[in-house]
Amino acid sequence: MSKYLISFPSAAMVVPDDEWEAVVRDSHAVIEEAKAAGVYVFGGGIDESVSPTLVSATGAVAEGGYPWAPALNGGFTVLELPSRDEAVVWAARIAKACRCDQELRVFGYDPQS
């Protein structure tokens, strides 16, 4: 079993105002199905009202993230699944519910973590 990150940046979610209630309902329904199937690990959205903080190895703190990196925002779901094919199926279900394409990535396995 591998853990998969299914995510989208905020700018990808272009939904007319009158569809937001349906998006929330549909996306919550998919998450409830993932929980019932026992594949849900966690999920949520990046709180864009809170700026990132860059913390160095010395403990120094600087407001903002890496200046050269694209902003990290949007929503994400982590599911634990037996195959990439199943991850694609779940990503498609989430994409349909959220009305936007989803990026799919697999976490590398590290037995020490």
Backbone as XML, in Angstrom:
<?xml version="1.0"?>
<chain id="A" units="angstrom">
  <residue number="1" name="MET">
    <atom name="N" x="0.845" y="-1.182" z="0.000"/>
    <atom name="CA" x="0.000" y="0.000" z="0.000"/>
    <atom name="C" x="0.886" y="1.240" z="0.000"/>
  </residue>
  <residue number="2" name="SER">
    <atom name="N" x="0.501" y="2.198" z="-0.814"/>
    <atom name="CA" x="1.208" y="3.471" z="-0.885"/>
    <atom name="C" x="0.249" y="4.600" z="-0.536"/>
  </residue>
  <residue number="3" name="LYS">
    <atom name="N" x="0.837" y="5.695" z="-0.097"/>
    <atom name="CA" x="0.046" y="6.892" z="0.170"/>
    <atom name="C" x="0.168" y="7.817" z="-1.036"/>
  </residue>
  <residue number="4" name="TYR">
    <atom name="N" x="-0.965" y="8.347" z="-1.457"/>
    <atom name="CA" x="-1.029" y="9.212" z="-2.624"/>
    <atom name="C" x="-1.535" y="10.595" z="-2.231"/>
  </residue>
  <residue number="5" name="LEU">
    <atom name="N" x="-0.907" y="11.615" z="-2.800"/>
    <atom name="CA" x="-1.336" y="12.989" z="-2.633"/>
    <atom name="C" x="-2.155" y="13.378" z="-3.854"/>
  </residue>
  <residue number="6" name="ILE">
    <atom name="N" x="-3.388" y="13.760" z="-3.628"/>
    <atom name="CA" x="-4.269" y="14.251" z="-4.680"/>
    <atom name="C" x="-4.518" y="15.717" z="-4.342"/>
  </residue>
  <residue number="7" name="SER">
    <atom name="N" x="-4.137" y="16.628" z="-5.251"/>
    <atom name="CA" x="-4.180" y="18.047" z="-4.890"/>
    <atom name="C" x="-4.464" y="18.936" z="-6.092"/>
  </residue>
  <residue number="8" name="PHE">
    <atom name="N" x="-4.784" y="20.182" z="-5.772"/>
    <atom name="CA" x="-4.987" y="21.189" z="-6.805"/>
    <atom name="C" x="-4.598" y="22.553" z="-6.245"/>
  </residue>
  <residue number="9" name="PRO">
    <atom name="N" x="-4.049" y="23.438" z="-7.107"/>
    <atom name="CA" x="-3.770" y="24.802" z="-6.661"/>
    <atom name="C" x="-5.066" y="25.608" z="-6.655"/>
  </residue>
  <residue number="10" name="SER">
    <atom name="N" x="-5.129" y="26.621" z="-5.834"/>
    <atom name="CA" x="-6.337" y="27.440" z="-5.724"/>
    <atom name="C" x="-6.819" y="27.977" z="-7.059"/>
  </residue>
  <residue number="11" name="ALA">
    <atom name="N" x="-5.900" y="28.402" z="-7.905"/>
    <atom name="CA" x="-6.276" y="29.008" z="-9.184"/>
    <atom name="C" x="-6.986" y="28.033" z="-10.122"/>
  </residue>
  <residue number="12" name="ALA">
    <atom name="N" x="-6.843" y="26.734" z="-9.884"/>
    <atom name="CA" x="-7.490" y="25.738" z="-10.748"/>
    <atom name="C" x="-8.981" y="25.618" z="-10.482"/>
  </residue>
  <residue number="13" name="MET">
    <atom name="N" x="-9.396" y="26.047" z="-9.328"/>
    <atom name="CA" x="-10.794" y="25.867" z="-8.934"/>
    <atom name="C" x="-11.590" y="27.115" z="-9.286"/>
  </residue>
  <residue number="14" name="VAL">
    <atom name="N" x="-12.096" y="27.135" z="-10.496"/>
    <atom name="CA" x="-12.897" y="28.246" z="-10.991"/>
    <atom name="C" x="-14.345" y="27.764" z="-11.037"/>
  </residue>
  <residue number="15" name="VAL">
    <atom name="N" x="-15.097" y="28.173" z="-10.047"/>
    <atom name="CA" x="-16.470" y="27.700" z="-9.883"/>
    <atom name="C" x="-17.403" y="28.899" z="-9.780"/>
  </residue>
  <residue number="16" name="PRO">
    <atom name="N" x="-18.478" y="28.903" z="-10.567"/>
    <atom name="CA" x="-19.455" y="29.995" z="-10.429"/>
    <atom name="C" x="-20.025" y="30.024" z="-9.008"/>
  </residue>
  <residue number="17" name="ASP">
    <atom name="N" x="-20.309" y="31.215" z="-8.520"/>
    <atom name="CA" x="-20.798" y="31.390" z="-7.154"/>
    <atom name="C" x="-21.992" y="30.506" z="-6.828"/>
  </residue>
  <residue number="18" name="ASP">
    <atom name="N" x="-22.882" y="30.307" z="-7.793"/>
    <atom name="CA" x="-24.086" y="29.519" z="-7.514"/>
    <atom name="C" x="-23.831" y="28.014" z="-7.469"/>
  </residue>
  <residue number="19" name="GLU">
    <atom name="N" x="-22.586" y="27.576" z="-7.739"/>
    <atom name="CA" x="-22.254" y="26.144" z="-7.685"/>
    <atom name="C" x="-21.467" y="25.744" z="-6.438"/>
  </residue>
  <residue number="20" name="TRP">
    <atom name="N" x="-21.043" y="26.722" z="-5.627"/>
    <atom name="CA" x="-20.191" y="26.414" z="-4.479"/>
    <atom name="C" x="-20.840" y="25.425" z="-3.516"/>
  </residue>
  <residue number="21" name="GLU">
    <atom name="N" x="-22.110" y="25.600" z="-3.251"/>
    <atom name="CA" x="-22.798" y="24.699" z="-2.321"/>
    <atom name="C" x="-22.751" y="23.264" z="-2.838"/>
  </residue>
  <residue number="22" name="ALA">
    <atom name="N" x="-22.946" y="23.082" z="-4.136"/>
    <atom name="CA" x="-22.894" y="21.742" z="-4.731"/>
    <atom name="C" x="-21.472" y="21.175" z="-4.682"/>
  </residue>
  <residue number="23" name="VAL">
    <atom name="N" x="-20.472" y="22.026" z="-4.908"/>
    <atom name="CA" x="-19.078" y="21.572" z="-4.847"/>
    <atom name="C" x="-18.744" y="21.081" z="-3.441"/>
  </residue>
  <residue number="24" name="VAL">
    <atom name="N" x="-19.135" y="21.849" z="-2.450"/>
    <atom name="CA" x="-18.880" y="21.456" z="-1.056"/>
    <atom name="C" x="-19.581" y="20.140" z="-0.759"/>
  </residue>
  <residue number="25" name="ARG">
    <atom name="N" x="-20.837" y="20.030" z="-1.116"/>
    <atom name="CA" x="-21.604" y="18.798" z="-0.873"/>
    <atom name="C" x="-20.957" y="17.599" z="-1.580"/>
  </residue>
  <residue number="26" name="ASP">
    <atom name="N" x="-20.636" y="17.771" z="-2.859"/>
    <atom name="CA" x="-20.079" y="16.660" z="-3.638"/>
    <atom name="C" x="-18.692" y="16.256" z="-3.161"/>
  </residue>
  <residue number="27" name="SER">
    <atom name="N" x="-17.855" y="17.248" z="-2.835"/>
    <atom name="CA" x="-16.501" y="16.907" z="-2.382"/>
    <atom name="C" x="-16.536" y="16.244" z="-1.007"/>
  </residue>
  <residue number="28" name="HIS">
    <atom name="N" x="-17.417" y="16.711" z="-0.125"/>
    <atom name="CA" x="-17.544" y="16.056" z="1.180"/>
    <atom name="C" x="-18.073" y="14.636" z="1.031"/>
  </residue>
  <residue number="29" name="ALA">
    <atom name="N" x="-18.944" y="14.404" z="0.062"/>
    <atom name="CA" x="-19.475" y="13.052" z="-0.171"/>
    <atom name="C" x="-18.363" y="12.096" z="-0.611"/>
  </residue>
  <residue number="30" name="VAL">
    <atom name="N" x="-17.470" y="12.556" z="-1.484"/>
    <atom name="CA" x="-16.358" y="11.702" z="-1.926"/>
    <atom name="C" x="-15.446" y="11.383" z="-0.746"/>
  </residue>
  <residue number="31" name="ILE">
    <atom name="N" x="-15.173" y="12.378" z="0.092"/>
    <atom name="CA" x="-14.319" y="12.147" z="1.264"/>
    <atom name="C" x="-14.982" y="11.154" z="2.211"/>
  </residue>
  <residue number="32" name="GLU">
    <atom name="N" x="-16.274" y="11.270" z="2.412"/>
    <atom name="CA" x="-16.993" y="10.310" z="3.264"/>
    <atom name="C" x="-16.908" y="8.902" z="2.685"/>
  </residue>
  <residue number="33" name="GLU">
    <atom name="N" x="-16.973" y="8.783" z="1.358"/>
    <atom name="CA" x="-16.828" y="7.473" z="0.716"/>
    <atom name="C" x="-15.422" y="6.918" z="0.918"/>
  </residue>
  <residue number="34" name="ALA">
    <atom name="N" x="-14.418" y="7.780" z="0.829"/>
    <atom name="CA" x="-13.040" y="7.338" z="1.059"/>
    <atom name="C" x="-12.850" y="6.877" z="2.504"/>
  </residue>
  <residue number="35" name="LYS">
    <atom name="N" x="-13.466" y="7.599" z="3.437"/>
    <atom name="CA" x="-13.393" y="7.193" z="4.843"/>
    <atom name="C" x="-14.078" y="5.835" z="5.039"/>
  </residue>
  <residue number="36" name="ALA">
    <atom name="N" x="-15.262" y="5.677" z="4.448"/>
    <atom name="CA" x="-15.998" y="4.420" z="4.585"/>
    <atom name="C" x="-15.240" y="3.254" z="3.958"/>
  </residue>
  <residue number="37" name="ALA">
    <atom name="N" x="-14.472" y="3.538" z="2.901"/>
    <atom name="CA" x="-13.682" y="2.497" z="2.241"/>
    <atom name="C" x="-12.380" y="2.208" z="2.986"/>
  </residue>
  <residue number="38" name="GLY">
    <atom name="N" x="-12.067" y="3.016" z="4.006"/>
    <atom name="CA" x="-10.851" y="2.802" z="4.792"/>
    <atom name="C" x="-9.574" y="3.251" z="4.105"/>
  </residue>
  <residue number="39" name="VAL">
    <atom name="N" x="-9.672" y="4.142" z="3.093"/>
    <atom name="CA" x="-8.483" y="4.583" z="2.370"/>
    <atom name="C" x="-8.073" y="6.018" z="2.705"/>
  </residue>
  <residue number="40" name="TYR">
    <atom name="N" x="-8.912" y="6.737" z="3.443"/>
    <atom name="CA" x="-8.652" y="8.138" z="3.773"/>
    <atom name="C" x="-7.583" y="8.235" z="4.855"/>
  </residue>
  <residue number="41" name="VAL">
    <atom name="N" x="-6.575" y="9.080" z="4.622"/>
    <atom name="CA" x="-5.541" y="9.340" z="5.627"/>
    <atom name="C" x="-5.794" y="10.716" z="6.244"/>
  </residue>
  <residue number="42" name="PHE">
    <atom name="N" x="-5.769" y="11.760" z="5.441"/>
    <atom name="CA" x="-6.140" y="13.104" z="5.885"/>
    <atom name="C" x="-6.256" y="14.004" z="4.675"/>
  </residue>
  <residue number="43" name="GLY">
    <atom name="N" x="-6.781" y="15.187" z="4.893"/>
    <atom name="CA" x="-6.912" y="16.138" z="3.802"/>
    <atom name="C" x="-7.314" y="17.485" z="4.333"/>
  </residue>
  <residue number="44" name="GLY">
    <atom name="N" x="-7.396" y="18.435" z="3.440"/>
    <atom name="CA" x="-7.803" y="19.772" z="3.810"/>
    <atom name="C" x="-7.345" y="20.774" z="2.783"/>
  </residue>
  <residue number="45" name="GLY">
    <atom name="N" x="-7.206" y="21.987" z="3.221"/>
    <atom name="CA" x="-6.756" y="23.054" z="2.341"/>
    <atom name="C" x="-5.705" y="23.881" z="3.043"/>
  </residue>
  <residue number="46" name="ILE">
    <atom name="N" x="-4.812" y="24.443" z="2.265"/>
    <atom name="CA" x="-3.795" y="25.328" z="2.823"/>
    <atom name="C" x="-4.487" y="26.630" z="3.227"/>
  </residue>
  <residue number="47" name="ASP">
    <atom name="N" x="-4.279" y="27.083" z="4.440"/>
    <atom name="CA" x="-4.859" y="28.333" z="4.912"/>
    <atom name="C" x="-4.049" y="29.481" z="4.321"/>
  </residue>
  <residue number="48" name="GLU">
    <atom name="N" x="-4.574" y="30.070" z="3.271"/>
    <atom name="CA" x="-3.852" y="31.109" z="2.548"/>
    <atom name="C" x="-3.822" y="32.443" z="3.290"/>
  </residue>
  <residue number="49" name="SER">
    <atom name="N" x="-4.569" y="32.558" z="4.383"/>
    <atom name="CA" x="-4.520" y="33.799" z="5.162"/>
    <atom name="C" x="-3.316" y="33.819" z="6.098"/>
  </residue>
  <residue number="50" name="VAL">
    <atom name="N" x="-2.619" y="32.704" z="6.218"/>
    <atom name="CA" x="-1.435" y="32.608" z="7.073"/>
    <atom name="C" x="-0.215" y="32.439" z="6.170"/>
  </residue>
  <residue number="51" name="SER">
    <atom name="N" x="0.696" y="33.406" z="6.222"/>
    <atom name="CA" x="1.905" y="33.345" z="5.392"/>
    <atom name="C" x="2.803" y="32.204" z="5.843"/>
  </residue>
  <residue number="52" name="PRO">
    <atom name="N" x="3.535" y="31.601" z="4.891"/>
    <atom name="CA" x="4.482" y="30.562" z="5.297"/>
    <atom name="C" x="5.646" y="31.174" z="6.081"/>
  </residue>
  <residue number="53" name="THR">
    <atom name="N" x="6.295" y="30.364" z="6.862"/>
    <atom name="CA" x="7.467" y="30.757" z="7.629"/>
    <atom name="C" x="8.602" y="29.824" z="7.249"/>
  </residue>
  <residue number="54" name="LEU">
    <atom name="N" x="9.744" y="30.392" z="6.920"/>
    <atom name="CA" x="10.919" y="29.611" z="6.551"/>
    <atom name="C" x="11.794" y="29.480" z="7.787"/>
  </residue>
  <residue number="55" name="VAL">
    <atom name="N" x="12.048" y="28.249" z="8.213"/>
    <atom name="CA" x="12.838" y="27.989" z="9.418"/>
    <atom name="C" x="14.129" y="27.294" z="8.993"/>
  </residue>
  <residue number="56" name="SER">
    <atom name="N" x="15.270" y="27.865" z="9.374"/>
    <atom name="CA" x="16.574" y="27.302" z="8.993"/>
    <atom name="C" x="17.020" y="26.237" z="9.992"/>
  </residue>
  <residue number="57" name="ALA">
    <atom name="N" x="18.092" y="25.577" z="9.654"/>
    <atom name="CA" x="18.664" y="24.548" z="10.527"/>
    <atom name="C" x="19.163" y="25.138" z="11.841"/>
  </residue>
  <residue number="58" name="THR">
    <atom name="N" x="19.441" y="26.434" z="11.864"/>
    <atom name="CA" x="19.893" y="27.081" z="13.098"/>
    <atom name="C" x="18.719" y="27.546" z="13.956"/>
  </residue>
  <residue number="59" name="GLY">
    <atom name="N" x="17.528" y="27.434" z="13.407"/>
    <atom name="CA" x="16.347" y="27.891" z="14.127"/>
    <atom name="C" x="15.941" y="29.310" z="13.773"/>
  </residue>
  <residue number="60" name="ALA">
    <atom name="N" x="16.699" y="29.945" z="12.874"/>
    <atom name="CA" x="16.337" y="31.293" z="12.432"/>
    <atom name="C" x="15.015" y="31.225" z="11.674"/>
  </residue>
  <residue number="61" name="VAL">
    <atom name="N" x="14.193" y="32.241" z="11.881"/>
    <atom name="CA" x="12.857" y="32.283" z="11.291"/>
    <atom name="C" x="12.753" y="33.489" z="10.366"/>
  </residue>
  <residue number="62" name="ALA">
    <atom name="N" x="12.229" y="33.262" z="9.170"/>
    <atom name="CA" x="11.987" y="34.350" z="8.222"/>
    <atom name="C" x="10.568" y="34.202" z="7.696"/>
  </residue>
  <residue number="63" name="GLU">
    <atom name="N" x="9.863" y="35.316" z="7.619"/>
    <atom name="CA" x="8.504" y="35.283" z="7.085"/>
    <atom name="C" x="8.561" y="35.044" z="5.584"/>
  </residue>
  <residue number="64" name="GLY">
    <atom name="N" x="7.654" y="34.243" z="5.096"/>
    <atom name="CA" x="7.603" y="33.898" z="3.681"/>
    <atom name="C" x="8.318" y="32.592" z="3.430"/>
  </residue>
  <residue number="65" name="GLY">
    <atom name="N" x="7.968" y="31.966" z="2.337"/>
    <atom name="CA" x="8.613" y="30.707" z="1.960"/>
    <atom name="C" x="9.821" y="30.974" z="1.083"/>
  </residue>
  <residue number="66" name="TYR">
    <atom name="N" x="10.246" y="29.950" z="0.363"/>
    <atom name="CA" x="11.346" y="30.120" z="-0.575"/>
    <atom name="C" x="10.927" y="31.149" z="-1.624"/>
  </residue>
  <residue number="67" name="PRO">
    <atom name="N" x="11.721" y="32.190" z="-1.831"/>
    <atom name="CA" x="11.314" y="33.228" z="-2.781"/>
    <atom name="C" x="11.266" y="32.737" z="-4.226"/>
  </residue>
  <residue number="68" name="TRP">
    <atom name="N" x="12.003" y="31.679" z="-4.546"/>
    <atom name="CA" x="12.062" y="31.185" z="-5.917"/>
    <atom name="C" x="11.010" y="30.109" z="-6.205"/>
  </residue>
  <residue number="69" name="ALA">
    <atom name="N" x="10.318" y="29.640" z="-5.187"/>
    <atom name="CA" x="9.362" y="28.545" z="-5.380"/>
    <atom name="C" x="7.951" y="29.085" z="-5.640"/>
  </residue>
  <residue number="70" name="PRO">
    <atom name="N" x="7.174" y="28.360" z="-6.429"/>
    <atom name="CA" x="5.780" y="28.784" z="-6.613"/>
    <atom name="C" x="5.012" y="28.669" z="-5.297"/>
  </residue>
  <residue number="71" name="ALA">
    <atom name="N" x="3.972" y="29.456" z="-5.177"/>
    <atom name="CA" x="3.162" y="29.433" z="-3.955"/>
    <atom name="C" x="2.534" y="28.051" z="-3.768"/>
  </residue>
  <residue number="72" name="LEU">
    <atom name="N" x="2.473" y="27.619" z="-2.534"/>
    <atom name="CA" x="1.797" y="26.364" z="-2.199"/>
    <atom name="C" x="0.447" y="26.741" z="-1.614"/>
  </residue>
  <residue number="73" name="ASN">
    <atom name="N" x="-0.612" y="26.400" z="-2.334"/>
    <atom name="CA" x="-1.947" y="26.735" z="-1.875"/>
    <atom name="C" x="-2.919" y="25.696" z="-2.426"/>
  </residue>
  <residue number="74" name="GLY">
    <atom name="N" x="-4.169" y="25.862" z="-2.136"/>
    <atom name="CA" x="-5.180" y="24.955" z="-2.671"/>
    <atom name="C" x="-5.577" y="23.881" z="-1.687"/>
  </residue>
  <residue number="75" name="GLY">
    <atom name="N" x="-6.103" y="22.808" z="-2.238"/>
    <atom name="CA" x="-6.608" y="21.721" z="-1.412"/>
    <atom name="C" x="-5.874" y="20.422" z="-1.690"/>
  </residue>
  <residue number="76" name="PHE">
    <atom name="N" x="-5.967" y="19.508" z="-0.747"/>
    <atom name="CA" x="-5.276" y="18.232" z="-0.897"/>
    <atom name="C" x="-6.003" y="17.136" z="-0.141"/>
  </residue>
  <residue number="77" name="THR">
    <atom name="N" x="-5.771" y="15.929" z="-0.584"/>
    <atom name="CA" x="-6.258" y="14.727" z="0.089"/>
    <atom name="C" x="-5.147" y="13.698" z="0.026"/>
  </residue>
  <residue number="78" name="VAL">
    <atom name="N" x="-4.929" y="12.978" z="1.107"/>
    <atom name="CA" x="-3.973" y="11.874" z="1.120"/>
    <atom name="C" x="-4.775" y="10.600" z="1.337"/>
  </residue>
  <residue number="79" name="LEU">
    <atom name="N" x="-4.609" y="9.662" z="0.412"/>
    <atom name="CA" x="-5.277" y="8.368" z="0.500"/>
    <atom name="C" x="-4.234" y="7.266" z="0.493"/>
  </residue>
  <residue number="80" name="GLU">
    <atom name="N" x="-4.523" y="6.173" z="1.176"/>
    <atom name="CA" x="-3.641" y="5.001" z="1.160"/>
    <atom name="C" x="-4.326" y="3.936" z="0.325"/>
  </residue>
  <residue number="81" name="LEU">
    <atom name="N" x="-3.662" y="3.568" z="-0.779"/>
    <atom name="CA" x="-4.284" y="2.696" z="-1.771"/>
    <atom name="C" x="-3.305" y="1.624" z="-2.248"/>
  </residue>
  <residue number="82" name="PRO">
    <atom name="N" x="-3.835" y="0.504" z="-2.737"/>
    <atom name="CA" x="-2.966" y="-0.587" z="-3.168"/>
    <atom name="C" x="-2.307" y="-0.375" z="-4.529"/>
  </residue>
  <residue number="83" name="SER">
    <atom name="N" x="-2.812" y="0.581" z="-5.352"/>
    <atom name="CA" x="-2.218" y="0.731" z="-6.679"/>
    <atom name="C" x="-2.423" y="2.147" z="-7.221"/>
  </residue>
  <residue number="84" name="ARG">
    <atom name="N" x="-1.582" y="2.492" z="-8.171"/>
    <atom name="CA" x="-1.719" y="3.783" z="-8.845"/>
    <atom name="C" x="-3.046" y="3.837" z="-9.610"/>
  </residue>
  <residue number="85" name="ASP">
    <atom name="N" x="-3.443" y="2.714" z="-10.188"/>
    <atom name="CA" x="-4.716" y="2.678" z="-10.913"/>
    <atom name="C" x="-5.877" y="3.082" z="-10.003"/>
  </residue>
  <residue number="86" name="GLU">
    <atom name="N" x="-5.888" y="2.583" z="-8.775"/>
    <atom name="CA" x="-6.942" y="2.964" z="-7.838"/>
    <atom name="C" x="-6.813" y="4.438" z="-7.444"/>
  </residue>
  <residue number="87" name="ALA">
    <atom name="N" x="-5.578" y="4.924" z="-7.338"/>
    <atom name="CA" x="-5.366" y="6.342" z="-7.025"/>
    <atom name="C" x="-5.928" y="7.221" z="-8.144"/>
  </residue>
  <residue number="88" name="VAL">
    <atom name="N" x="-5.766" y="6.803" z="-9.393"/>
    <atom name="CA" x="-6.310" y="7.555" z="-10.524"/>
    <atom name="C" x="-7.837" y="7.592" z="-10.443"/>
  </residue>
  <residue number="89" name="VAL">
    <atom name="N" x="-8.453" y="6.485" z="-10.071"/>
    <atom name="CA" x="-9.914" y="6.436" z="-9.945"/>
    <atom name="C" x="-10.385" y="7.426" z="-8.876"/>
  </residue>
  <residue number="90" name="TRP">
    <atom name="N" x="-9.733" y="7.417" z="-7.719"/>
    <atom name="CA" x="-10.115" y="8.338" z="-6.650"/>
    <atom name="C" x="-9.845" y="9.789" z="-7.060"/>
  </residue>
  <residue number="91" name="ALA">
    <atom name="N" x="-8.714" y="10.042" z="-7.725"/>
    <atom name="CA" x="-8.399" y="11.399" z="-8.176"/>
    <atom name="C" x="-9.473" y="11.898" z="-9.152"/>
  </residue>
  <residue number="92" name="ALA">
    <atom name="N" x="-9.955" y="11.026" z="-10.007"/>
    <atom name="CA" x="-11.013" y="11.403" z="-10.949"/>
    <atom name="C" x="-12.311" y="11.732" z="-10.212"/>
  </residue>
  <residue number="93" name="ARG">
    <atom name="N" x="-12.613" y="10.968" z="-9.181"/>
    <atom name="CA" x="-13.820" y="11.248" z="-8.393"/>
    <atom name="C" x="-13.716" y="12.596" z="-7.691"/>
  </residue>
  <residue number="94" name="ILE">
    <atom name="N" x="-12.544" y="12.885" z="-7.145"/>
    <atom name="CA" x="-12.327" y="14.171" z="-6.477"/>
    <atom name="C" x="-12.375" y="15.297" z="-7.505"/>
  </residue>
  <residue number="95" name="ALA">
    <atom name="N" x="-11.763" y="15.089" z="-8.677"/>
    <atom name="CA" x="-11.795" y="16.106" z="-9.734"/>
    <atom name="C" x="-13.230" y="16.424" z="-10.143"/>
  </residue>
  <residue number="96" name="LYS">
    <atom name="N" x="-14.045" y="15.405" z="-10.276"/>
    <atom name="CA" x="-15.451" y="15.621" z="-10.652"/>
    <atom name="C" x="-16.173" y="16.423" z="-9.573"/>
  </residue>
  <residue number="97" name="ALA">
    <atom name="N" x="-15.959" y="16.066" z="-8.323"/>
    <atom name="CA" x="-16.622" y="16.749" z="-7.210"/>
    <atom name="C" x="-16.164" y="18.197" z="-7.082"/>
  </residue>
  <residue number="98" name="CYS">
    <atom name="N" x="-14.868" y="18.438" z="-7.272"/>
    <atom name="CA" x="-14.303" y="19.781" z="-7.105"/>
    <atom name="C" x="-14.404" y="20.634" z="-8.370"/>
  </residue>
  <residue number="99" name="ARG">
    <atom name="N" x="-14.782" y="20.006" z="-9.470"/>
    <atom name="CA" x="-14.897" y="20.718" z="-10.755"/>
    <atom name="C" x="-13.557" y="21.262" z="-11.235"/>
  </residue>
  <residue number="100" name="CYS">
    <atom name="N" x="-12.470" y="20.547" z="-10.920"/>
    <atom name="CA" x="-11.158" y="20.925" z="-11.456"/>
    <atom name="C" x="-10.231" y="19.710" z="-11.449"/>
  </residue>
  <residue number="101" name="ASP">
    <atom name="N" x="-9.279" y="19.727" z="-12.389"/>
    <atom name="CA" x="-8.292" y="18.656" z="-12.478"/>
    <atom name="C" x="-7.514" y="18.545" z="-11.170"/>
  </residue>
  <residue number="102" name="GLN">
    <atom name="N" x="-7.031" y="17.346" z="-10.900"/>
    <atom name="CA" x="-6.251" y="17.078" z="-9.698"/>
    <atom name="C" x="-4.861" y="16.567" z="-10.083"/>
  </residue>
  <residue number="103" name="GLU">
    <atom name="N" x="-3.854" y="16.974" z="-9.330"/>
    <atom name="CA" x="-2.510" y="16.420" z="-9.510"/>
    <atom name="C" x="-2.393" y="15.193" z="-8.617"/>
  </residue>
  <residue number="104" name="LEU">
    <atom name="N" x="-1.762" y="14.157" z="-9.131"/>
    <atom name="CA" x="-1.594" y="12.907" z="-8.386"/>
    <atom name="C" x="-0.105" y="12.630" z="-8.206"/>
  </residue>
  <residue number="105" name="ARG">
    <atom name="N" x="0.276" y="12.424" z="-6.956"/>
    <atom name="CA" x="1.665" y="12.085" z="-6.639"/>
    <atom name="C" x="1.664" y="10.955" z="-5.622"/>
  </residue>
  <residue number="106" name="VAL">
    <atom name="N" x="2.725" y="10.173" z="-5.643"/>
    <atom name="CA" x="2.868" y="9.103" z="-4.657"/>
    <atom name="C" x="3.974" y="9.494" z="-3.688"/>
  </residue>
  <residue number="107" name="PHE">
    <atom name="N" x="3.753" y="9.235" z="-2.398"/>
    <atom name="CA" x="4.784" y="9.480" z="-1.395"/>
    <atom name="C" x="5.792" y="8.335" z="-1.456"/>
  </residue>
  <residue number="108" name="GLY">
    <atom name="N" x="7.069" y="8.681" z="-1.352"/>
    <atom name="CA" x="8.093" y="7.650" z="-1.257"/>
    <atom name="C" x="8.007" y="6.976" z="0.094"/>
  </residue>
  <residue number="109" name="TYR">
    <atom name="N" x="8.279" y="5.701" z="0.127"/>
    <atom name="CA" x="8.199" y="4.953" z="1.387"/>
    <atom name="C" x="9.543" y="5.020" z="2.103"/>
  </residue>
  <residue number="110" name="ASP">
    <atom name="N" x="9.509" y="5.399" z="3.357"/>
    <atom name="CA" x="10.698" y="5.441" z="4.198"/>
    <atom name="C" x="10.348" y="4.712" z="5.494"/>
  </residue>
  <residue number="111" name="PRO">
    <atom name="N" x="10.874" y="3.503" z="5.699"/>
    <atom name="CA" x="10.503" y="2.742" z="6.892"/>
    <atom name="C" x="10.928" y="3.406" z="8.203"/>
  </residue>
  <residue number="112" name="GLN">
    <atom name="N" x="11.829" y="4.391" z="8.144"/>
    <atom name="CA" x="12.276" y="5.079" z="9.346"/>
    <atom name="C" x="11.378" y="6.253" z="9.720"/>
  </residue>
  <residue number="113" name="SER">
    <atom name="N" x="10.460" y="6.603" z="8.845"/>
    <atom name="CA" x="9.621" y="7.775" z="9.168"/>
    <atom name="C" x="8.265" y="7.386" z="9.687"/>
  </residue>
</chain>
